[in-house]
Amino acid sequence: MKKYIIVPSFLVLFLMTSIPSHAEPNYYQPAEESKEELMMDLFLSLLLPDIQKAVSNYYSDFLTESPMVYPYQINILKMERTNGYRGFMFLVTLEVTPVVGPHNPVGKDQLTFSITPGRVTLKNFKHIETYELPPNWQDIKKKK
């Protein structure tokens, strides 16, 4: 009789525990508090005004309030030098999640910037996904 209780108990316990995943995210994350993380944060902080401008421009057709993009909601998908080793022309592709109010996500977007000394140019803006706003934020949607 005891084994009818013990075996299912072990099965439930085994199935309820989380199994760690070692899957890689599809974007690179440097080690915490490393110089590389510091440089990445600095880079995103400098790029943030251009990201914000592109996002505000896109969502102005759909929302009365401009969504915000926070640095921790930006993922670098791809970075490359476009003119060879130690060249200072770059192409950077980012994925951002803009939010309104208390961090209500409005969508997911992919932005590609061309970066040269003294100039940042938006090359491509691709809206990937639209998220539904909570009921108390429906009033910021523009009527069609």
mmCIF file of the C-alpha atoms, coordinates in Angstrom:
data_MODEL
# 
_entry.id   MODEL 
# 
loop_
_atom_site.group_PDB 
_atom_site.id 
_atom_site.type_symbol 
_atom_site.label_atom_id 
_atom_site.label_alt_id 
_atom_site.label_comp_id 
_atom_site.label_asym_id 
_atom_site.label_entity_id 
_atom_site.label_seq_id 
_atom_site.pdbx_PDB_ins_code 
_atom_site.Cartn_x 
_atom_site.Cartn_y 
_atom_site.Cartn_z 
_atom_site.occupancy 
_atom_site.B_iso_or_equiv 
_atom_site.pdbx_formal_charge 
_atom_site.auth_seq_id 
_atom_site.auth_comp_id 
_atom_site.auth_asym_id 
_atom_site.auth_atom_id 
_atom_site.pdbx_PDB_model_num 
ATOM 1   C CA . MET A 1 1   ? 0.000  0.000  0.000   1.00 0.00 ? 1   MET A CA 1 
ATOM 2   C CA . LYS A 1 2   ? 2.871  2.367  0.820   1.00 0.00 ? 2   LYS A CA 1 
ATOM 3   C CA . LYS A 1 3   ? 4.403  2.026  -2.634  1.00 0.00 ? 3   LYS A CA 1 
ATOM 4   C CA . TYR A 1 4   ? 1.120  3.257  -4.182  1.00 0.00 ? 4   TYR A CA 1 
ATOM 5   C CA . ILE A 1 5   ? 1.643  6.500  -2.270  1.00 0.00 ? 5   ILE A CA 1 
ATOM 6   C CA . ILE A 1 6   ? 5.429  6.781  -2.420  1.00 0.00 ? 6   ILE A CA 1 
ATOM 7   C CA . VAL A 1 7   ? 5.876  6.212  -6.166  1.00 0.00 ? 7   VAL A CA 1 
ATOM 8   C CA . PRO A 1 8   ? 3.281  8.846  -7.242  1.00 0.00 ? 8   PRO A CA 1 
ATOM 9   C CA . SER A 1 9   ? 4.713  11.249 -4.649  1.00 0.00 ? 9   SER A CA 1 
ATOM 10  C CA . PHE A 1 10  ? 8.196  10.922 -6.140  1.00 0.00 ? 10  PHE A CA 1 
ATOM 11  C CA . LEU A 1 11  ? 6.797  11.363 -9.644  1.00 0.00 ? 11  LEU A CA 1 
ATOM 12  C CA . VAL A 1 12  ? 4.938  14.538 -8.662  1.00 0.00 ? 12  VAL A CA 1 
ATOM 13  C CA . LEU A 1 13  ? 7.986  15.886 -6.845  1.00 0.00 ? 13  LEU A CA 1 
ATOM 14  C CA . PHE A 1 14  ? 10.238 15.119 -9.809  1.00 0.00 ? 14  PHE A CA 1 
ATOM 15  C CA . LEU A 1 15  ? 7.872  16.688 -12.348 1.00 0.00 ? 15  LEU A CA 1 
ATOM 16  C CA . MET A 1 16  ? 7.307  19.827 -10.268 1.00 0.00 ? 16  MET A CA 1 
ATOM 17  C CA . THR A 1 17  ? 10.968 20.709 -9.869  1.00 0.00 ? 17  THR A CA 1 
ATOM 18  C CA . SER A 1 18  ? 12.370 22.931 -12.549 1.00 0.00 ? 18  SER A CA 1 
ATOM 19  C CA . ILE A 1 19  ? 14.968 21.549 -14.862 1.00 0.00 ? 19  ILE A CA 1 
ATOM 20  C CA . PRO A 1 20  ? 17.716 24.072 -15.605 1.00 0.00 ? 20  PRO A CA 1 
ATOM 21  C CA . SER A 1 21  ? 18.103 25.046 -19.222 1.00 0.00 ? 21  SER A CA 1 
ATOM 22  C CA . HIS A 1 22  ? 21.452 25.806 -20.763 1.00 0.00 ? 22  HIS A CA 1 
ATOM 23  C CA . ALA A 1 23  ? 19.954 27.160 -23.963 1.00 0.00 ? 23  ALA A CA 1 
ATOM 24  C CA . GLU A 1 24  ? 21.699 30.229 -25.293 1.00 0.00 ? 24  GLU A CA 1 
ATOM 25  C CA . PRO A 1 25  ? 19.664 33.375 -25.748 1.00 0.00 ? 25  PRO A CA 1 
ATOM 26  C CA . ASN A 1 26  ? 19.549 34.573 -29.336 1.00 0.00 ? 26  ASN A CA 1 
ATOM 27  C CA . TYR A 1 27  ? 21.534 37.658 -28.345 1.00 0.00 ? 27  TYR A CA 1 
ATOM 28  C CA . TYR A 1 28  ? 24.835 38.080 -26.578 1.00 0.00 ? 28  TYR A CA 1 
ATOM 29  C CA . GLN A 1 29  ? 24.914 38.964 -22.877 1.00 0.00 ? 29  GLN A CA 1 
ATOM 30  C CA . PRO A 1 30  ? 28.295 39.863 -21.364 1.00 0.00 ? 30  PRO A CA 1 
ATOM 31  C CA . ALA A 1 31  ? 29.254 38.789 -17.850 1.00 0.00 ? 31  ALA A CA 1 
ATOM 32  C CA . GLU A 1 32  ? 27.693 40.863 -15.078 1.00 0.00 ? 32  GLU A CA 1 
ATOM 33  C CA . GLU A 1 33  ? 29.746 43.841 -13.900 1.00 0.00 ? 33  GLU A CA 1 
ATOM 34  C CA . SER A 1 34  ? 32.373 43.233 -16.584 1.00 0.00 ? 34  SER A CA 1 
ATOM 35  C CA . LYS A 1 35  ? 34.049 45.980 -18.596 1.00 0.00 ? 35  LYS A CA 1 
ATOM 36  C CA . GLU A 1 36  ? 32.297 44.591 -21.639 1.00 0.00 ? 36  GLU A CA 1 
ATOM 37  C CA . GLU A 1 37  ? 28.900 45.023 -19.967 1.00 0.00 ? 37  GLU A CA 1 
ATOM 38  C CA . LEU A 1 38  ? 29.888 48.577 -19.019 1.00 0.00 ? 38  LEU A CA 1 
ATOM 39  C CA . MET A 1 39  ? 30.847 49.344 -22.639 1.00 0.00 ? 39  MET A CA 1 
ATOM 40  C CA . MET A 1 40  ? 27.601 47.814 -23.925 1.00 0.00 ? 40  MET A CA 1 
ATOM 41  C CA . ASP A 1 41  ? 25.553 49.900 -21.463 1.00 0.00 ? 41  ASP A CA 1 
ATOM 42  C CA . LEU A 1 42  ? 27.466 53.026 -22.466 1.00 0.00 ? 42  LEU A CA 1 
ATOM 43  C CA . PHE A 1 43  ? 26.908 52.264 -26.156 1.00 0.00 ? 43  PHE A CA 1 
ATOM 44  C CA . LEU A 1 44  ? 23.154 51.741 -25.652 1.00 0.00 ? 44  LEU A CA 1 
ATOM 45  C CA . SER A 1 45  ? 22.899 54.924 -23.563 1.00 0.00 ? 45  SER A CA 1 
ATOM 46  C CA . LEU A 1 46  ? 24.480 56.936 -26.375 1.00 0.00 ? 46  LEU A CA 1 
ATOM 47  C CA . LEU A 1 47  ? 22.224 55.303 -28.972 1.00 0.00 ? 47  LEU A CA 1 
ATOM 48  C CA . LEU A 1 48  ? 19.041 55.664 -26.888 1.00 0.00 ? 48  LEU A CA 1 
ATOM 49  C CA . PRO A 1 49  ? 17.974 59.116 -28.219 1.00 0.00 ? 49  PRO A CA 1 
ATOM 50  C CA . ASP A 1 50  ? 18.031 57.779 -31.805 1.00 0.00 ? 50  ASP A CA 1 
ATOM 51  C CA . ILE A 1 51  ? 16.151 54.636 -30.763 1.00 0.00 ? 51  ILE A CA 1 
ATOM 52  C CA . GLN A 1 52  ? 13.561 56.715 -28.901 1.00 0.00 ? 52  GLN A CA 1 
ATOM 53  C CA . LYS A 1 53  ? 13.087 59.044 -31.875 1.00 0.00 ? 53  LYS A CA 1 
ATOM 54  C CA . ALA A 1 54  ? 12.491 56.122 -34.279 1.00 0.00 ? 54  ALA A CA 1 
ATOM 55  C CA . VAL A 1 55  ? 10.059 54.409 -31.897 1.00 0.00 ? 55  VAL A CA 1 
ATOM 56  C CA . SER A 1 56  ? 8.150  57.643 -31.192 1.00 0.00 ? 56  SER A CA 1 
ATOM 57  C CA . ASN A 1 57  ? 7.886  58.340 -34.910 1.00 0.00 ? 57  ASN A CA 1 
ATOM 58  C CA . TYR A 1 58  ? 6.475  54.870 -35.662 1.00 0.00 ? 58  TYR A CA 1 
ATOM 59  C CA . TYR A 1 59  ? 3.960  54.741 -32.803 1.00 0.00 ? 59  TYR A CA 1 
ATOM 60  C CA . SER A 1 60  ? 2.724  58.325 -33.344 1.00 0.00 ? 60  SER A CA 1 
ATOM 61  C CA . ASP A 1 61  ? 0.409  56.912 -36.034 1.00 0.00 ? 61  ASP A CA 1 
ATOM 62  C CA . PHE A 1 62  ? -1.234 54.530 -33.569 1.00 0.00 ? 62  PHE A CA 1 
ATOM 63  C CA . LEU A 1 63  ? -0.967 56.001 -30.063 1.00 0.00 ? 63  LEU A CA 1 
ATOM 64  C CA . THR A 1 64  ? -1.608 59.434 -28.569 1.00 0.00 ? 64  THR A CA 1 
ATOM 65  C CA . GLU A 1 65  ? 1.165  58.874 -26.031 1.00 0.00 ? 65  GLU A CA 1 
ATOM 66  C CA . SER A 1 66  ? 4.717  58.169 -27.095 1.00 0.00 ? 66  SER A CA 1 
ATOM 67  C CA . PRO A 1 67  ? 6.065  54.871 -25.712 1.00 0.00 ? 67  PRO A CA 1 
ATOM 68  C CA . MET A 1 68  ? 9.394  54.815 -23.887 1.00 0.00 ? 68  MET A CA 1 
ATOM 69  C CA . VAL A 1 69  ? 12.325 52.504 -24.510 1.00 0.00 ? 69  VAL A CA 1 
ATOM 70  C CA . TYR A 1 70  ? 14.537 51.685 -21.550 1.00 0.00 ? 70  TYR A CA 1 
ATOM 71  C CA . PRO A 1 71  ? 18.122 50.451 -22.012 1.00 0.00 ? 71  PRO A CA 1 
ATOM 72  C CA . TYR A 1 72  ? 17.380 47.154 -20.280 1.00 0.00 ? 72  TYR A CA 1 
ATOM 73  C CA . GLN A 1 73  ? 14.658 46.471 -22.886 1.00 0.00 ? 73  GLN A CA 1 
ATOM 74  C CA . ILE A 1 74  ? 17.105 46.593 -25.791 1.00 0.00 ? 74  ILE A CA 1 
ATOM 75  C CA . ASN A 1 75  ? 18.770 43.489 -27.179 1.00 0.00 ? 75  ASN A CA 1 
ATOM 76  C CA . ILE A 1 76  ? 21.632 43.714 -29.634 1.00 0.00 ? 76  ILE A CA 1 
ATOM 77  C CA . LEU A 1 77  ? 20.908 41.156 -32.341 1.00 0.00 ? 77  LEU A CA 1 
ATOM 78  C CA . LYS A 1 78  ? 23.805 41.904 -34.664 1.00 0.00 ? 78  LYS A CA 1 
ATOM 79  C CA . MET A 1 79  ? 26.809 44.234 -34.832 1.00 0.00 ? 79  MET A CA 1 
ATOM 80  C CA . GLU A 1 80  ? 29.235 44.369 -37.728 1.00 0.00 ? 80  GLU A CA 1 
ATOM 81  C CA . ARG A 1 81  ? 31.934 46.590 -39.175 1.00 0.00 ? 81  ARG A CA 1 
ATOM 82  C CA . THR A 1 82  ? 31.047 47.475 -42.728 1.00 0.00 ? 82  THR A CA 1 
ATOM 83  C CA . ASN A 1 83  ? 34.471 48.666 -43.868 1.00 0.00 ? 83  ASN A CA 1 
ATOM 84  C CA . GLY A 1 84  ? 36.918 46.084 -42.556 1.00 0.00 ? 84  GLY A CA 1 
ATOM 85  C CA . TYR A 1 85  ? 39.116 45.617 -39.545 1.00 0.00 ? 85  TYR A CA 1 
ATOM 86  C CA . ARG A 1 86  ? 39.437 48.722 -37.359 1.00 0.00 ? 86  ARG A CA 1 
ATOM 87  C CA . GLY A 1 87  ? 37.099 50.622 -39.666 1.00 0.00 ? 87  GLY A CA 1 
ATOM 88  C CA . PHE A 1 88  ? 34.671 52.937 -37.940 1.00 0.00 ? 88  PHE A CA 1 
ATOM 89  C CA . MET A 1 89  ? 31.539 52.280 -39.946 1.00 0.00 ? 89  MET A CA 1 
ATOM 90  C CA . PHE A 1 90  ? 29.086 49.931 -38.270 1.00 0.00 ? 90  PHE A CA 1 
ATOM 91  C CA . LEU A 1 91  ? 25.725 48.323 -38.905 1.00 0.00 ? 91  LEU A CA 1 
ATOM 92  C CA . VAL A 1 92  ? 23.820 47.501 -35.708 1.00 0.00 ? 92  VAL A CA 1 
ATOM 93  C CA . THR A 1 93  ? 20.519 45.621 -35.474 1.00 0.00 ? 93  THR A CA 1 
ATOM 94  C CA . LEU A 1 94  ? 18.550 45.926 -32.232 1.00 0.00 ? 94  LEU A CA 1 
ATOM 95  C CA . GLU A 1 95  ? 15.340 44.503 -30.853 1.00 0.00 ? 95  GLU A CA 1 
ATOM 96  C CA . VAL A 1 96  ? 13.384 46.813 -28.548 1.00 0.00 ? 96  VAL A CA 1 
ATOM 97  C CA . THR A 1 97  ? 10.243 46.541 -26.441 1.00 0.00 ? 97  THR A CA 1 
ATOM 98  C CA . PRO A 1 98  ? 8.646  49.994 -26.047 1.00 0.00 ? 98  PRO A CA 1 
ATOM 99  C CA . VAL A 1 99  ? 6.349  50.557 -23.061 1.00 0.00 ? 99  VAL A CA 1 
ATOM 100 C CA . VAL A 1 100 ? 3.733  53.042 -21.861 1.00 0.00 ? 100 VAL A CA 1 
ATOM 101 C CA . GLY A 1 101 ? 2.801  53.918 -18.302 1.00 0.00 ? 101 GLY A CA 1 
ATOM 102 C CA . PRO A 1 102 ? 3.931  51.451 -15.670 1.00 0.00 ? 102 PRO A CA 1 
ATOM 103 C CA . HIS A 1 103 ? 5.907  49.359 -18.167 1.00 0.00 ? 103 HIS A CA 1 
ATOM 104 C CA . ASN A 1 104 ? 3.008  48.101 -20.287 1.00 0.00 ? 104 ASN A CA 1 
ATOM 105 C CA . PRO A 1 105 ? 4.661  46.765 -23.466 1.00 0.00 ? 105 PRO A CA 1 
ATOM 106 C CA . VAL A 1 106 ? 3.065  48.003 -26.695 1.00 0.00 ? 106 VAL A CA 1 
ATOM 107 C CA . GLY A 1 107 ? 5.059  45.892 -29.127 1.00 0.00 ? 107 GLY A CA 1 
ATOM 108 C CA . LYS A 1 108 ? 8.342  44.509 -30.301 1.00 0.00 ? 108 LYS A CA 1 
ATOM 109 C CA . ASP A 1 109 ? 10.403 46.228 -32.974 1.00 0.00 ? 109 ASP A CA 1 
ATOM 110 C CA . GLN A 1 110 ? 13.637 45.634 -34.832 1.00 0.00 ? 110 GLN A CA 1 
ATOM 111 C CA . LEU A 1 111 ? 15.798 48.630 -35.736 1.00 0.00 ? 111 LEU A CA 1 
ATOM 112 C CA . THR A 1 112 ? 18.907 48.705 -37.891 1.00 0.00 ? 112 THR A CA 1 
ATOM 113 C CA . PHE A 1 113 ? 21.259 51.673 -37.581 1.00 0.00 ? 113 PHE A CA 1 
ATOM 114 C CA . SER A 1 114 ? 24.246 52.687 -39.646 1.00 0.00 ? 114 SER A CA 1 
ATOM 115 C CA . ILE A 1 115 ? 26.830 54.293 -37.373 1.00 0.00 ? 115 ILE A CA 1 
ATOM 116 C CA . THR A 1 116 ? 29.736 56.360 -38.676 1.00 0.00 ? 116 THR A CA 1 
ATOM 117 C CA . PRO A 1 117 ? 31.892 58.918 -36.866 1.00 0.00 ? 117 PRO A CA 1 
ATOM 118 C CA . GLY A 1 118 ? 29.542 61.762 -36.013 1.00 0.00 ? 118 GLY A CA 1 
ATOM 119 C CA . ARG A 1 119 ? 26.386 60.258 -37.527 1.00 0.00 ? 119 ARG A CA 1 
ATOM 120 C CA . VAL A 1 120 ? 23.745 57.680 -36.622 1.00 0.00 ? 120 VAL A CA 1 
ATOM 121 C CA . THR A 1 121 ? 21.251 56.852 -39.374 1.00 0.00 ? 121 THR A CA 1 
ATOM 122 C CA . LEU A 1 122 ? 18.193 54.624 -39.089 1.00 0.00 ? 122 LEU A CA 1 
ATOM 123 C CA . LYS A 1 123 ? 18.389 52.198 -42.022 1.00 0.00 ? 123 LYS A CA 1 
ATOM 124 C CA . ASN A 1 124 ? 15.406 49.986 -41.248 1.00 0.00 ? 124 ASN A CA 1 
ATOM 125 C CA . PHE A 1 125 ? 12.516 49.888 -38.780 1.00 0.00 ? 125 PHE A CA 1 
ATOM 126 C CA . LYS A 1 126 ? 10.554 46.652 -38.672 1.00 0.00 ? 126 LYS A CA 1 
ATOM 127 C CA . HIS A 1 127 ? 7.530  46.259 -36.408 1.00 0.00 ? 127 HIS A CA 1 
ATOM 128 C CA . ILE A 1 128 ? 7.535  42.616 -35.340 1.00 0.00 ? 128 ILE A CA 1 
ATOM 129 C CA . GLU A 1 129 ? 4.628  42.276 -32.949 1.00 0.00 ? 129 GLU A CA 1 
ATOM 130 C CA . THR A 1 130 ? 1.825  44.359 -31.395 1.00 0.00 ? 130 THR A CA 1 
ATOM 131 C CA . TYR A 1 131 ? 0.843  43.719 -27.789 1.00 0.00 ? 131 TYR A CA 1 
ATOM 132 C CA . GLU A 1 132 ? -2.652 44.394 -26.482 1.00 0.00 ? 132 GLU A CA 1 
ATOM 133 C CA . LEU A 1 133 ? -2.834 47.223 -23.976 1.00 0.00 ? 133 LEU A CA 1 
ATOM 134 C CA . PRO A 1 134 ? -4.598 46.755 -20.623 1.00 0.00 ? 134 PRO A CA 1 
ATOM 135 C CA . PRO A 1 135 ? -8.211 48.034 -20.470 1.00 0.00 ? 135 PRO A CA 1 
ATOM 136 C CA . ASN A 1 136 ? -7.231 51.188 -18.562 1.00 0.00 ? 136 ASN A CA 1 
ATOM 137 C CA . TRP A 1 137 ? -4.766 52.138 -21.350 1.00 0.00 ? 137 TRP A CA 1 
ATOM 138 C CA . GLN A 1 138 ? -7.107 51.630 -24.318 1.00 0.00 ? 138 GLN A CA 1 
ATOM 139 C CA . ASP A 1 139 ? -7.842 55.373 -24.475 1.00 0.00 ? 139 ASP A CA 1 
ATOM 140 C CA . ILE A 1 140 ? -4.360 56.149 -25.869 1.00 0.00 ? 140 ILE A CA 1 
ATOM 141 C CA . LYS A 1 141 ? -5.109 54.219 -29.059 1.00 0.00 ? 141 LYS A CA 1 
ATOM 142 C CA . LYS A 1 142 ? -5.832 56.508 -32.003 1.00 0.00 ? 142 LYS A CA 1 
ATOM 143 C CA . LYS A 1 143 ? -9.190 55.990 -33.666 1.00 0.00 ? 143 LYS A CA 1 
ATOM 144 C CA . LYS A 1 144 ? -8.996 54.908 -37.304 1.00 0.00 ? 144 LYS A CA 1 
# 
